[in-house]
CSV table of C-alpha atoms in Angstrom, one decimal:
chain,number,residue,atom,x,y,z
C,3,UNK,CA,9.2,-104.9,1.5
C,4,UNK,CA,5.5,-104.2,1.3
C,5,UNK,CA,4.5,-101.3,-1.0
C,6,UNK,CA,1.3,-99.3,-1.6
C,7,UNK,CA,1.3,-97.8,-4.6
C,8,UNK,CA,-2.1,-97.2,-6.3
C,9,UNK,CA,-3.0,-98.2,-9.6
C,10,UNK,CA,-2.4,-95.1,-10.9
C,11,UNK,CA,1.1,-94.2,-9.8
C,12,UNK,CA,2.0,-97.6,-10.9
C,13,UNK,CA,1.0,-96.6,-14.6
C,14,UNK,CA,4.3,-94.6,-14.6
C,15,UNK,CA,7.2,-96.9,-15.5
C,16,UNK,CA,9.3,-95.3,-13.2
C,17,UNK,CA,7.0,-96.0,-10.1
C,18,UNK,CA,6.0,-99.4,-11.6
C,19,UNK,CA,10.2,-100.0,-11.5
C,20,UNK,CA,10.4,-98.4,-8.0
C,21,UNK,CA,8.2,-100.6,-6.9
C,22,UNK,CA,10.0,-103.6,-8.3
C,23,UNK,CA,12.9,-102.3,-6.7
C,24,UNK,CA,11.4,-102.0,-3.5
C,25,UNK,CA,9.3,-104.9,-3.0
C,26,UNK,CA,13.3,-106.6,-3.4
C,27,UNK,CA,14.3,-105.5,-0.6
C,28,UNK,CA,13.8,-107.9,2.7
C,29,UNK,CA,15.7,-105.3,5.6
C,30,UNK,CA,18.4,-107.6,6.4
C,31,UNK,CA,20.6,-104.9,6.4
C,32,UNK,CA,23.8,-106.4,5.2
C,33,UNK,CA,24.1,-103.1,3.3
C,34,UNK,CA,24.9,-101.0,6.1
C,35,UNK,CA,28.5,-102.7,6.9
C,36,UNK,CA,29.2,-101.5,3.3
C,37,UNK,CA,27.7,-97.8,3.4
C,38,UNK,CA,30.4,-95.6,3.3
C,39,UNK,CA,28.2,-92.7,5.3
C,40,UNK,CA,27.0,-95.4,7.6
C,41,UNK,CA,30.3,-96.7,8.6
C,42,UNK,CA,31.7,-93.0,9.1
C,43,UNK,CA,28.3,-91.3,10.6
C,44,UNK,CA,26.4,-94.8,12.4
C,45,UNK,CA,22.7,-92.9,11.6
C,46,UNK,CA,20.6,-95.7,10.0
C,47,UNK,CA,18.9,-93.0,8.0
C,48,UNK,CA,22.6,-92.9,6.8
C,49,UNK,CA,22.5,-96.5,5.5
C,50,UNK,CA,21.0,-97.8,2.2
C,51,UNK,CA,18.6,-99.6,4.1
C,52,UNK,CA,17.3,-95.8,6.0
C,53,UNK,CA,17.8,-94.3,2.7
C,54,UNK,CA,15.1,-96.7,0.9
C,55,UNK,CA,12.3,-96.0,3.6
C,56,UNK,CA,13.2,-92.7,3.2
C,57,UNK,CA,12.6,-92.7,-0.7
C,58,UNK,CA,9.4,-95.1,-0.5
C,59,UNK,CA,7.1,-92.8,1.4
C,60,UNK,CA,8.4,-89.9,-0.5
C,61,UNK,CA,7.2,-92.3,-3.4
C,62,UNK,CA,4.1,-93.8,-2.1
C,63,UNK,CA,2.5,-90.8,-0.6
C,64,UNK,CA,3.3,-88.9,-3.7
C,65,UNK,CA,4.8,-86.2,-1.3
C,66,UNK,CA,7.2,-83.2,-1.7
C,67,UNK,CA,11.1,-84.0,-0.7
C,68,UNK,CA,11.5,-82.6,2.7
C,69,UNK,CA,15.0,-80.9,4.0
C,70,UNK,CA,15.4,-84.2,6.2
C,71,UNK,CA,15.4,-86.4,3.1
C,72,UNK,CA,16.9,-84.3,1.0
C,73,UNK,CA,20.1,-84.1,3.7
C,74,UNK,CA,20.2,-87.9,3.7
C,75,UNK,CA,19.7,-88.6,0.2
C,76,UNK,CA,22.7,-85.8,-0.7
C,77,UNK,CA,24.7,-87.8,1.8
C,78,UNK,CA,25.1,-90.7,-0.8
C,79,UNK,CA,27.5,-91.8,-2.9
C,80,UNK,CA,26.2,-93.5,-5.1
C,81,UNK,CA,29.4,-95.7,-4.9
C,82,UNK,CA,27.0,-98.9,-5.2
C,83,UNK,CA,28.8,-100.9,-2.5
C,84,UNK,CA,25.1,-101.9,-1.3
C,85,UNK,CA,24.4,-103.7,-4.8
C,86,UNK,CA,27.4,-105.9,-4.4
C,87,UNK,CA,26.8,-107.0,-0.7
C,88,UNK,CA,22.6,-106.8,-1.2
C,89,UNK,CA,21.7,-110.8,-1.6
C,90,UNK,CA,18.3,-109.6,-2.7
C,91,UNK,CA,19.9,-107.9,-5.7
C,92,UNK,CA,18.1,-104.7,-5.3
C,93,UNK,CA,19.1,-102.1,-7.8
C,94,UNK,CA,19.5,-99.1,-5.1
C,95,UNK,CA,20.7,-97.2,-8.2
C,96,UNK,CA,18.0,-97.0,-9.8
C,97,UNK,CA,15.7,-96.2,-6.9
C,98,UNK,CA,18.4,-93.4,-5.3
C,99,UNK,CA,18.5,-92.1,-9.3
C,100,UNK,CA,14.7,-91.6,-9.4
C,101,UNK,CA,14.9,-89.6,-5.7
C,102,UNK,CA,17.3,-87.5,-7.2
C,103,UNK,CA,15.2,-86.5,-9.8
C,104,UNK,CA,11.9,-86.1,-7.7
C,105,UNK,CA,14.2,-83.8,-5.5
C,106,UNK,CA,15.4,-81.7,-8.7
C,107,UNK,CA,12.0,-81.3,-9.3
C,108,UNK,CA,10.0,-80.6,-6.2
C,109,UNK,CA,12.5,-79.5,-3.7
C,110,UNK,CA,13.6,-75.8,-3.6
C,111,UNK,CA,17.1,-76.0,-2.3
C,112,UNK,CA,18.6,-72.5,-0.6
C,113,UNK,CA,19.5,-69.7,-3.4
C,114,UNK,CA,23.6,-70.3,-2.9
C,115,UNK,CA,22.9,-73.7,-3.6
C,116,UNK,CA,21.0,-73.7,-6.6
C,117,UNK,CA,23.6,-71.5,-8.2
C,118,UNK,CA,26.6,-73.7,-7.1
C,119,UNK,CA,24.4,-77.1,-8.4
C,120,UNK,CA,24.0,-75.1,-12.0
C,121,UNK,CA,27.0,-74.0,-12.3
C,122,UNK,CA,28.6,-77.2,-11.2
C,123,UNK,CA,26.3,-78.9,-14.3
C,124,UNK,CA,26.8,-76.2,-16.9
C,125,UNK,CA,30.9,-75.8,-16.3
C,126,UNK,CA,32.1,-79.9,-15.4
C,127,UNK,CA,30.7,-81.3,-18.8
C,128,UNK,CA,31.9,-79.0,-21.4
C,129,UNK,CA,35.8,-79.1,-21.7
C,130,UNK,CA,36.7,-75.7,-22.6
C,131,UNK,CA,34.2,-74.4,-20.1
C,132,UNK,CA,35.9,-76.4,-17.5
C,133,UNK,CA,39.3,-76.0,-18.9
C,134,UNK,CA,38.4,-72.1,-18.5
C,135,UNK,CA,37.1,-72.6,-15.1
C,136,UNK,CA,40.4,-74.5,-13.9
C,137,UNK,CA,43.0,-71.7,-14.7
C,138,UNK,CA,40.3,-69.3,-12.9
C,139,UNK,CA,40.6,-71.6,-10.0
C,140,UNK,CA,44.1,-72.0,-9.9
C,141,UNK,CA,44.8,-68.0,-10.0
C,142,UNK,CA,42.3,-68.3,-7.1
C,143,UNK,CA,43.6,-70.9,-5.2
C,144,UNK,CA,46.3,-68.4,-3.3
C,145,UNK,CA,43.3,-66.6,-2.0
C,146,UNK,CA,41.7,-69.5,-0.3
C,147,UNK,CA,43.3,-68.8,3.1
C,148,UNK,CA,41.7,-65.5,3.4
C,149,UNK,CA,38.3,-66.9,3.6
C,150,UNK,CA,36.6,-67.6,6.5
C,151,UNK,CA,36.4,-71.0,8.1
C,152,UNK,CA,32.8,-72.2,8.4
C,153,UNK,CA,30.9,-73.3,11.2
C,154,UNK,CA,30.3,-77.0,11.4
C,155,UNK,CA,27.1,-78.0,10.0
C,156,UNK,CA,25.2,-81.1,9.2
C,157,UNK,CA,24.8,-79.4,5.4
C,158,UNK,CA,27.7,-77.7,4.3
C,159,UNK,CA,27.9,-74.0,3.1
C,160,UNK,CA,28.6,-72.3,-0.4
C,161,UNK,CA,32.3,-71.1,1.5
C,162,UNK,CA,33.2,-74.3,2.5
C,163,UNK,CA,32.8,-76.0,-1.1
C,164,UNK,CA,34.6,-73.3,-2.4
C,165,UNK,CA,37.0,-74.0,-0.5
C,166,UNK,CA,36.9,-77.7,-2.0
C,167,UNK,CA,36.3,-76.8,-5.1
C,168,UNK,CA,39.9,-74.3,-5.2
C,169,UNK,CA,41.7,-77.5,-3.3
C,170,UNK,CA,41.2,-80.0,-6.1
C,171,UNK,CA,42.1,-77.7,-8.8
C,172,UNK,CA,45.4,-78.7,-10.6
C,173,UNK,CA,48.6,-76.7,-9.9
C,174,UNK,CA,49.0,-76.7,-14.3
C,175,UNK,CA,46.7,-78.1,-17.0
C,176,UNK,CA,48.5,-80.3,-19.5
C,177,UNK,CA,47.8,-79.4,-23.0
C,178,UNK,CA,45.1,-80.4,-24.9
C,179,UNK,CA,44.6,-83.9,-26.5
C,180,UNK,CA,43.7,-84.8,-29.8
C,181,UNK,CA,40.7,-83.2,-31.4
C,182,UNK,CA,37.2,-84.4,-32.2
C,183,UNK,CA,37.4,-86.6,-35.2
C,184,UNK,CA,40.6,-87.8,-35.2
C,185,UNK,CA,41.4,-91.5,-36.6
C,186,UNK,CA,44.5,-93.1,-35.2
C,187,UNK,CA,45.4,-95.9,-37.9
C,188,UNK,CA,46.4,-99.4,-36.9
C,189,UNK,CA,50.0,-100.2,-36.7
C,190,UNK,CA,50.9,-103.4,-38.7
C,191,UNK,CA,48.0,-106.0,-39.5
C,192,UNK,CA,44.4,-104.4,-38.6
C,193,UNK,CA,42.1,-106.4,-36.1
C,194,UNK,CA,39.5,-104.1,-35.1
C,195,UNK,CA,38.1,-101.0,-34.8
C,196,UNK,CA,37.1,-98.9,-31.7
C,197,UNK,CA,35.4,-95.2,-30.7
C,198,UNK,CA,37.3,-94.3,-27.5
C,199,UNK,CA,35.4,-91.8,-25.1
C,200,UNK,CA,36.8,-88.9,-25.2
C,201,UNK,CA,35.7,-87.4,-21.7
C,202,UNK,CA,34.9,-83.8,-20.0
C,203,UNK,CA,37.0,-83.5,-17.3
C,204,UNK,CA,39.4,-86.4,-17.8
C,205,UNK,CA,40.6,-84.2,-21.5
C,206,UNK,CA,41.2,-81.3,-19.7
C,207,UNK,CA,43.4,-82.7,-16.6
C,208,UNK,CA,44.7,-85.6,-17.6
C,209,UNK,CA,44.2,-86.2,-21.5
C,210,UNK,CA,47.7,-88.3,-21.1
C,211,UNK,CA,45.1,-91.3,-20.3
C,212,UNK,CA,43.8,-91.6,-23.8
C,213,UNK,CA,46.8,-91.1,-25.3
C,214,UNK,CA,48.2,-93.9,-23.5
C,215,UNK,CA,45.5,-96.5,-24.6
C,216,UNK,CA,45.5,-95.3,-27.9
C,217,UNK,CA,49.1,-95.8,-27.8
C,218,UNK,CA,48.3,-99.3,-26.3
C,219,UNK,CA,45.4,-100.0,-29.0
C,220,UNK,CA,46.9,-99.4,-32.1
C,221,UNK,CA,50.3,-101.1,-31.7
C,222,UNK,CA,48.3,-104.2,-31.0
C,223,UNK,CA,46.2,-103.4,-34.0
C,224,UNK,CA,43.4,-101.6,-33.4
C,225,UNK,CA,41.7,-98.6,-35.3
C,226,UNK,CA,41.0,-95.7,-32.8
C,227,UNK,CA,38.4,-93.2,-33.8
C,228,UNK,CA,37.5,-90.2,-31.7
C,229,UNK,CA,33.9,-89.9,-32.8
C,230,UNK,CA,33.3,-86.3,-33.5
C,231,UNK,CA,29.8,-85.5,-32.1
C,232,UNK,CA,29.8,-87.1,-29.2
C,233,UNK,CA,29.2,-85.1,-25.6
C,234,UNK,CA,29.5,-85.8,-22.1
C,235,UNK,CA,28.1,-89.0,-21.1
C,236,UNK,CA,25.6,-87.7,-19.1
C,237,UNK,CA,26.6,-89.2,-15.6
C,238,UNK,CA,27.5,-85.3,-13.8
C,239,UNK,CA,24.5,-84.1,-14.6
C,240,UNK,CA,22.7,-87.5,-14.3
C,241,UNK,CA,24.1,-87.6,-10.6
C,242,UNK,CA,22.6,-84.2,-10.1
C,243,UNK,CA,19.1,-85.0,-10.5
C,244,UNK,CA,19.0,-83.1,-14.1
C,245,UNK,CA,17.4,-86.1,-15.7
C,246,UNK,CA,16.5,-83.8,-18.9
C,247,UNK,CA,20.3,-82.5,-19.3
C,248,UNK,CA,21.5,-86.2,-18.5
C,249,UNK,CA,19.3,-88.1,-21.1
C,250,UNK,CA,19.5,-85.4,-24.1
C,251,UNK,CA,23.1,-86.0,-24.2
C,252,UNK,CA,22.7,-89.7,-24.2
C,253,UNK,CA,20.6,-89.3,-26.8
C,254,UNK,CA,22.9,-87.6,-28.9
C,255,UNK,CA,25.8,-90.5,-27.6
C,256,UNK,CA,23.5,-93.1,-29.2
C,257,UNK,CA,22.8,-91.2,-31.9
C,258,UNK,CA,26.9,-90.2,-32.7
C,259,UNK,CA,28.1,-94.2,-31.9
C,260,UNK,CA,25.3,-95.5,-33.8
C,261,UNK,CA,26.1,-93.2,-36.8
C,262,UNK,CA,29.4,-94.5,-36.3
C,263,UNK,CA,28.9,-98.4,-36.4
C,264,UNK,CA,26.7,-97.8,-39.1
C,265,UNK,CA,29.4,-96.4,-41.3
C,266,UNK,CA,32.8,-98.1,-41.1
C,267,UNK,CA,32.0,-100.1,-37.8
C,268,UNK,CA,33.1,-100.7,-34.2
C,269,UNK,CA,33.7,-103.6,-32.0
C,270,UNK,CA,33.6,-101.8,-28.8
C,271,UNK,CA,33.3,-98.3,-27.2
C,272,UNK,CA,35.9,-98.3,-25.2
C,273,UNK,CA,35.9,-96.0,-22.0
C,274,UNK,CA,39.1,-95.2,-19.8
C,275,UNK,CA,36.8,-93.0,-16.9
C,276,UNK,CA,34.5,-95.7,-14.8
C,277,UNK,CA,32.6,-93.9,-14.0
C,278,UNK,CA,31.1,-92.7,-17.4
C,279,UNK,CA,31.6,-96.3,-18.4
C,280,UNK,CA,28.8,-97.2,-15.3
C,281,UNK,CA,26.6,-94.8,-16.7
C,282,UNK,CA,26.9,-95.8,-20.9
C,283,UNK,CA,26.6,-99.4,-19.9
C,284,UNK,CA,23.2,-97.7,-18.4
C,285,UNK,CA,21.9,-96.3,-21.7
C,286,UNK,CA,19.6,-99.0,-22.0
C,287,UNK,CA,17.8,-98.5,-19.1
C,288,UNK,CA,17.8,-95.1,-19.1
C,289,UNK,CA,16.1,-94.7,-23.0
C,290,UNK,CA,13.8,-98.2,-22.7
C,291,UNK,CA,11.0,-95.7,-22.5
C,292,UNK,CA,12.3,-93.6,-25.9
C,293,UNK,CA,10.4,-95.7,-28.9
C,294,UNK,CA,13.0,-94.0,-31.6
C,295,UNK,CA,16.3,-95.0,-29.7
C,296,UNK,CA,15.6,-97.8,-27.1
C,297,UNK,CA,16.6,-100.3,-29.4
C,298,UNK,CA,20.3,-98.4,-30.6
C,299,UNK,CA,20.6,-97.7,-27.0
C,300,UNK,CA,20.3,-100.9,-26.1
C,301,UNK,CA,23.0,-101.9,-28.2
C,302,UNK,CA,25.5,-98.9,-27.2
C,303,UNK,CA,25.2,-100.4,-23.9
C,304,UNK,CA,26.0,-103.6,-25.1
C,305,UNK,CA,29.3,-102.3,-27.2
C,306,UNK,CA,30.3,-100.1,-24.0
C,307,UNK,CA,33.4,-101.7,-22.4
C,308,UNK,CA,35.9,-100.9,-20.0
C,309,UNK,CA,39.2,-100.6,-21.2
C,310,UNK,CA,40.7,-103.1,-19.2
C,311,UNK,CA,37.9,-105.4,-20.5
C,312,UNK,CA,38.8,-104.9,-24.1
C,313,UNK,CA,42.4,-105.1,-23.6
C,314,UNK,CA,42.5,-108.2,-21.9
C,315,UNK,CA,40.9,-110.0,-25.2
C,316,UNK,CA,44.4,-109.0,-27.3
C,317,UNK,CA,46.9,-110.8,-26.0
C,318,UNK,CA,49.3,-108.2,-24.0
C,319,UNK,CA,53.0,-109.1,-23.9
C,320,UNK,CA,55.2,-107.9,-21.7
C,321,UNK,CA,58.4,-106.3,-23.3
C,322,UNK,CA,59.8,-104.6,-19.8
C,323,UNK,CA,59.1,-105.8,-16.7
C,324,UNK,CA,59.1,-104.0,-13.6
C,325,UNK,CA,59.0,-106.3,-10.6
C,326,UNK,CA,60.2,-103.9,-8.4
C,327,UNK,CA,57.9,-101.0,-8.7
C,328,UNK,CA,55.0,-101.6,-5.8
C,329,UNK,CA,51.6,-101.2,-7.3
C,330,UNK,CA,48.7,-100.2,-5.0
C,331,UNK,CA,45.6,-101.1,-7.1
C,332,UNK,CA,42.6,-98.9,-6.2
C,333,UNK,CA,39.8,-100.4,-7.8
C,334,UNK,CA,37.0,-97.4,-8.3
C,335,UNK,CA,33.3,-97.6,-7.3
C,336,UNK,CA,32.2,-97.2,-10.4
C,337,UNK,CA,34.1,-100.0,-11.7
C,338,UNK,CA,34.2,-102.8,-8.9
C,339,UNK,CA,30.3,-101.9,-7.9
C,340,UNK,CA,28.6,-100.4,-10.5
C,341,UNK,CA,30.1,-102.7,-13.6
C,342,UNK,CA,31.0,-105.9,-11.4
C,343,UNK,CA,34.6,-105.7,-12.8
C,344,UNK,CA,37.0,-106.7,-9.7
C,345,UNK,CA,39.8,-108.7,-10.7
C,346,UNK,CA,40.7,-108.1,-14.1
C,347,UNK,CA,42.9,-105.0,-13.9
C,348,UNK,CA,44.6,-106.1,-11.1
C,349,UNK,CA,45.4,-109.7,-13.3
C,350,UNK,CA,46.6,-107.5,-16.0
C,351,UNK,CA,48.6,-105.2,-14.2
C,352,UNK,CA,50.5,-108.7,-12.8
C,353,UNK,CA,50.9,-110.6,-15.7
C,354,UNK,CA,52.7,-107.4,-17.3
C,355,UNK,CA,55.1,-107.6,-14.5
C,356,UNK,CA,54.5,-105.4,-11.4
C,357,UNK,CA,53.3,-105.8,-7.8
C,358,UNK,CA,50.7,-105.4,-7.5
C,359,UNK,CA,48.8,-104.8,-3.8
C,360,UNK,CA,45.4,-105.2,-2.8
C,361,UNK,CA,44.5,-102.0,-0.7
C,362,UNK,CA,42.6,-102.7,2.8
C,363,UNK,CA,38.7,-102.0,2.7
C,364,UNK,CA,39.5,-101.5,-0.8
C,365,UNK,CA,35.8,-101.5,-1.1
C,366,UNK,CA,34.9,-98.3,0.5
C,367,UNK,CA,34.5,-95.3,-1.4
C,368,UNK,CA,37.7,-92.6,-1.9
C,369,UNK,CA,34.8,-89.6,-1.4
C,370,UNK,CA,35.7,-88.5,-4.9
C,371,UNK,CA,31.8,-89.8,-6.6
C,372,UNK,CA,31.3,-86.9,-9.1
C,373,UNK,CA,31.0,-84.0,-7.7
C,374,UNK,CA,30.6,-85.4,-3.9
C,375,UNK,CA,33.7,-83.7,-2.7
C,376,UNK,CA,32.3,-80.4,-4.1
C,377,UNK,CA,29.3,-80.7,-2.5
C,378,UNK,CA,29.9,-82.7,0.4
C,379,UNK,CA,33.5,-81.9,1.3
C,380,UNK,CA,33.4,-82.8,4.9
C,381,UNK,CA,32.6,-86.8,4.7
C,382,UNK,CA,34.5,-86.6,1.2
C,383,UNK,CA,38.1,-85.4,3.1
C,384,UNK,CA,37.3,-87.9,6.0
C,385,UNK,CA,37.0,-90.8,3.0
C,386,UNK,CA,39.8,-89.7,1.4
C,387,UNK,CA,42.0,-89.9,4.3
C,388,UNK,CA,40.8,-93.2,5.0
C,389,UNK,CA,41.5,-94.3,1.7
C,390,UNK,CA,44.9,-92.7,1.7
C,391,UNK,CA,46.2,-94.3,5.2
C,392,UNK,CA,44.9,-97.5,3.5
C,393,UNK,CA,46.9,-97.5,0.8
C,394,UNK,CA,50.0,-96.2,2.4
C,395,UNK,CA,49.8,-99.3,4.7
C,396,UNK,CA,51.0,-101.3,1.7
C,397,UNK,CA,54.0,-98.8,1.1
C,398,UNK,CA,53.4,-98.6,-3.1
C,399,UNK,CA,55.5,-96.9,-5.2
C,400,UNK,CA,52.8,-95.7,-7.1
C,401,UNK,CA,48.6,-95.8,-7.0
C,402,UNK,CA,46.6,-97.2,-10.1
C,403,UNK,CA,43.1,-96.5,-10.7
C,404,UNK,CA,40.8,-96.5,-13.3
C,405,UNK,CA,38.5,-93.4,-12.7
C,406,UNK,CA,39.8,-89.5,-13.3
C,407,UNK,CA,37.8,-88.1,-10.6
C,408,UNK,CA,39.5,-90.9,-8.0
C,409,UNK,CA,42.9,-90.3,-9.0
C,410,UNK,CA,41.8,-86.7,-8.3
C,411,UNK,CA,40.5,-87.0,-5.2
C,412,UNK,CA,43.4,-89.5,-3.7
C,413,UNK,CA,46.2,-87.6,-5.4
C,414,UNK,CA,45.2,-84.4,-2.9
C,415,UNK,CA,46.2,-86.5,0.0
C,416,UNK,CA,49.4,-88.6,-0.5
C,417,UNK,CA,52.6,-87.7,-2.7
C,418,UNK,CA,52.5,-91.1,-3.9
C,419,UNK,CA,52.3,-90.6,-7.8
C,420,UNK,CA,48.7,-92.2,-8.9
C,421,UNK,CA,48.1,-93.2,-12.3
C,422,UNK,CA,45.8,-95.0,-14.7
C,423,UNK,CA,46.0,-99.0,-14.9
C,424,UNK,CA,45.9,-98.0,-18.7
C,425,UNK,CA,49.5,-96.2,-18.5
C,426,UNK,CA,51.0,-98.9,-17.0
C,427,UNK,CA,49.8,-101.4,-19.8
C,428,UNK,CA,51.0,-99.4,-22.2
C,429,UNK,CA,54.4,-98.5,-20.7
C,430,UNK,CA,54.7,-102.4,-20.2
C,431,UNK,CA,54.4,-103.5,-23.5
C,432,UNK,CA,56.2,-101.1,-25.5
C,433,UNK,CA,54.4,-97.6,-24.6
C,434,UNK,CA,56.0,-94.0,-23.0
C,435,UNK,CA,57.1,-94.6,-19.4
C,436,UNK,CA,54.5,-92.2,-16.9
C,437,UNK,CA,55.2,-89.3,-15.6
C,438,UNK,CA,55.7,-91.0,-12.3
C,439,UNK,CA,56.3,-88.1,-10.5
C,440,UNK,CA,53.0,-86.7,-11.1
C,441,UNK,CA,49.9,-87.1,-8.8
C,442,UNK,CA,47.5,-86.6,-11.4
């Protein structure tokens, strides 16, 4: 793609890489049979490909975000399904990442909407904010019904993503996990040491996913450390467009995990939420410009590993098989796209002894994406539903994923119990057996 960027703009490394990006691209347009929005909506400005000419004059004529991109823009997922069917390997992330953070800054969204967007960033990463804002939600849930039901609308209004919002909160919150800090000692003969993630949201609804991989970890001997000033990742508020919220918690990530190594060591970071994993794996990228950290960033990145990834390195055996429980394997965005991991779970969850099933257009998007179901709610049900009459085609006895906000958003449309890949691995090979017969 031709660009025509002046000399100037180019001098900005994030221009200069935007025009990289762009200049990639040769309009074939294989990424549209991909797009989630294009596949449900059939608007090229929809599509990846509408989406990048949509950003490059925004770009190139240095202009303010209009409500037109803006709309279109919102309307992605960010589930990087373009990257993996792009043979130019353009890096859309990047480029849609940058037009989120030119519309942050320039764009002056309605009143009700900049109010939900803050709150959304200042409540989702801080666990006892959001662990707060859950049992508010839940004594609020009852009340949904009386509100009234929107118009249709190509931009969806503060009452209907309250309504969303009040849907997807939990019926009970488990209680918390362990705290910042903790060290969970090897069992029998030590062969490594590891910081797990601890998470934002996935602590408060779910913090059964870390125990189960720490359960996992140290009976195959591992050291598990819970580093104690680490924060969010970054990727809710990086998904926003709040670049400066975003980066200052990486920052203090690199700074915690580097600490860390630096003391008594780690092989990995481990991360159990794909979607923060994405992001980590991105620290790199994110800080090259930061002369202090770009270097210890570079190597958080490197040390960043899925769970599944580390795992698979210690050997796993088996000590109860269970060939008759039906697994439907739904691999996350984040995880297949965005970190080019596609077969490994699924490899583990068979050699451990259940069956596992591949789930039809596995590669389309559940609508989940951070807080897309929040603020998009309308495309977000309509993937869901897909997803869920997907999976049901394979009849599982249970769904395993390897991203909180998925299990989240699937879990609100099927009774089929959805777990993470991690519990099963654990339960396999010694661990607790899941709470099968919860959804989330």
């Amino acid at each position: 793609m031709k660009t025509e960027f002046s000399l100037a703009q180019l001098a900005d490394p994030d221009i200069a890489e935007a025009d990289k990006i762009l200049r990639a691209c040769v309009h074939c347009g294989f990424c549209t049979a991909t797009c989630p929005t294009y596949v449900l909506l059939g608007d090229e400005l929809d599509s990846p490909r509408g989406r990048i000419y949509l950003i490059k004059e925004m770009l190139e004529k240095d202009q303010t975000p209009t409500a037109e991109v803006v709309k279109h823009v919102d309307r992605c997922l960010s589930c990087l399904a373009c990257m993996t069917t792009c043979p130019s390997g353009v890096n859309y992330m990047h480029l849609v990442d940058q037009a989120r953070v030119r519309i942050e800054q320039r764009y002056q969204r309605p009143l009700a909407e900049r109010l939900l967007r803050q709150v959304l960033a200042f409540v989702l990463p801080d666990p006892q904010r959001f662990r707060f804002s859950m049992v508010l939600a839940r004594l609020a849930r009852p009340l949904a019904v009386f509100l009234p039901t929107p118009r249709p609308s190509a931009t969806p209004g503060l009452i209907q993503r309250i309504k969303a919002m009040l849907a997807l909160a939990p019926h009970r919150l488990p209680s918390p996990g362990p705290l910042p800090g903790s060290v969970f000692a090897a069992l029998g003969k030590k062969r490594g040491r590891v910081a797990l993630l601890q998470g934002c949201a996935q602590q408060v609804l779910a913090p059964r996913i870390n125990q189960a991989a720490i359960s996992l970890l140290t009976r195959h001997g591992i050291e598990v450390v819970l580093v104690r000033d680490e924060q969010c990742c970054g990727a809710l508020t990086h998904h926003l467009g709040n670049d400066h919220d975003a980066l200052a918690r990486a920052r203090a990530n690199v700074a915690a995990w580097t600490a860390e190594a630096a003391g008594e060591g780690l092989d990995a970071i481990l991360v159990t939420t794909s979607g923060c994993g994405t992001v980590i794996k991105d620290y790199g990228y994110l800080l090259r410009e930061d002369a202090a950290l770009a270097a210890d960033a570079a190597k958080v990145s490197a040390l960043a590993k899925d769970i599944t990834e580390y795992v698979a390195g210690l050997g796993l055996e088996s000590t109860a098989r269970q060939d008759n429980i039906v697994v439907a394997y739904h691999s996350a965005c984040s995880l297949q796209h965005g970190q080019k991991i596609t077969g490994l779970p699924k490899e583990l969850l068979s050699k451990n002894g259940f069956v596992v099933k591949d789930v039809p257009e596995s590669h389309l998007c559940c609508g989940s994406a951070g807080t897309y179901n929040i603020l998009q709610p309308e495309l977000a049900g309509r993937l869901r539903d897909r997803k869920v009459a997907n999976i049901a085609s394979v009849k599982p006895d249970m769904i395993a994923a390897g991203n909180i906000g998925c299990m989240v958003q699937i879990a609100s449309g099927t009774s089929v119990p959805v777990v993470h890949t991690i519990e099963l691995l654990d339960w396999a090979t010694g661990g607790s057996r899941p709470a099968l017969n919860a959804q989330v």
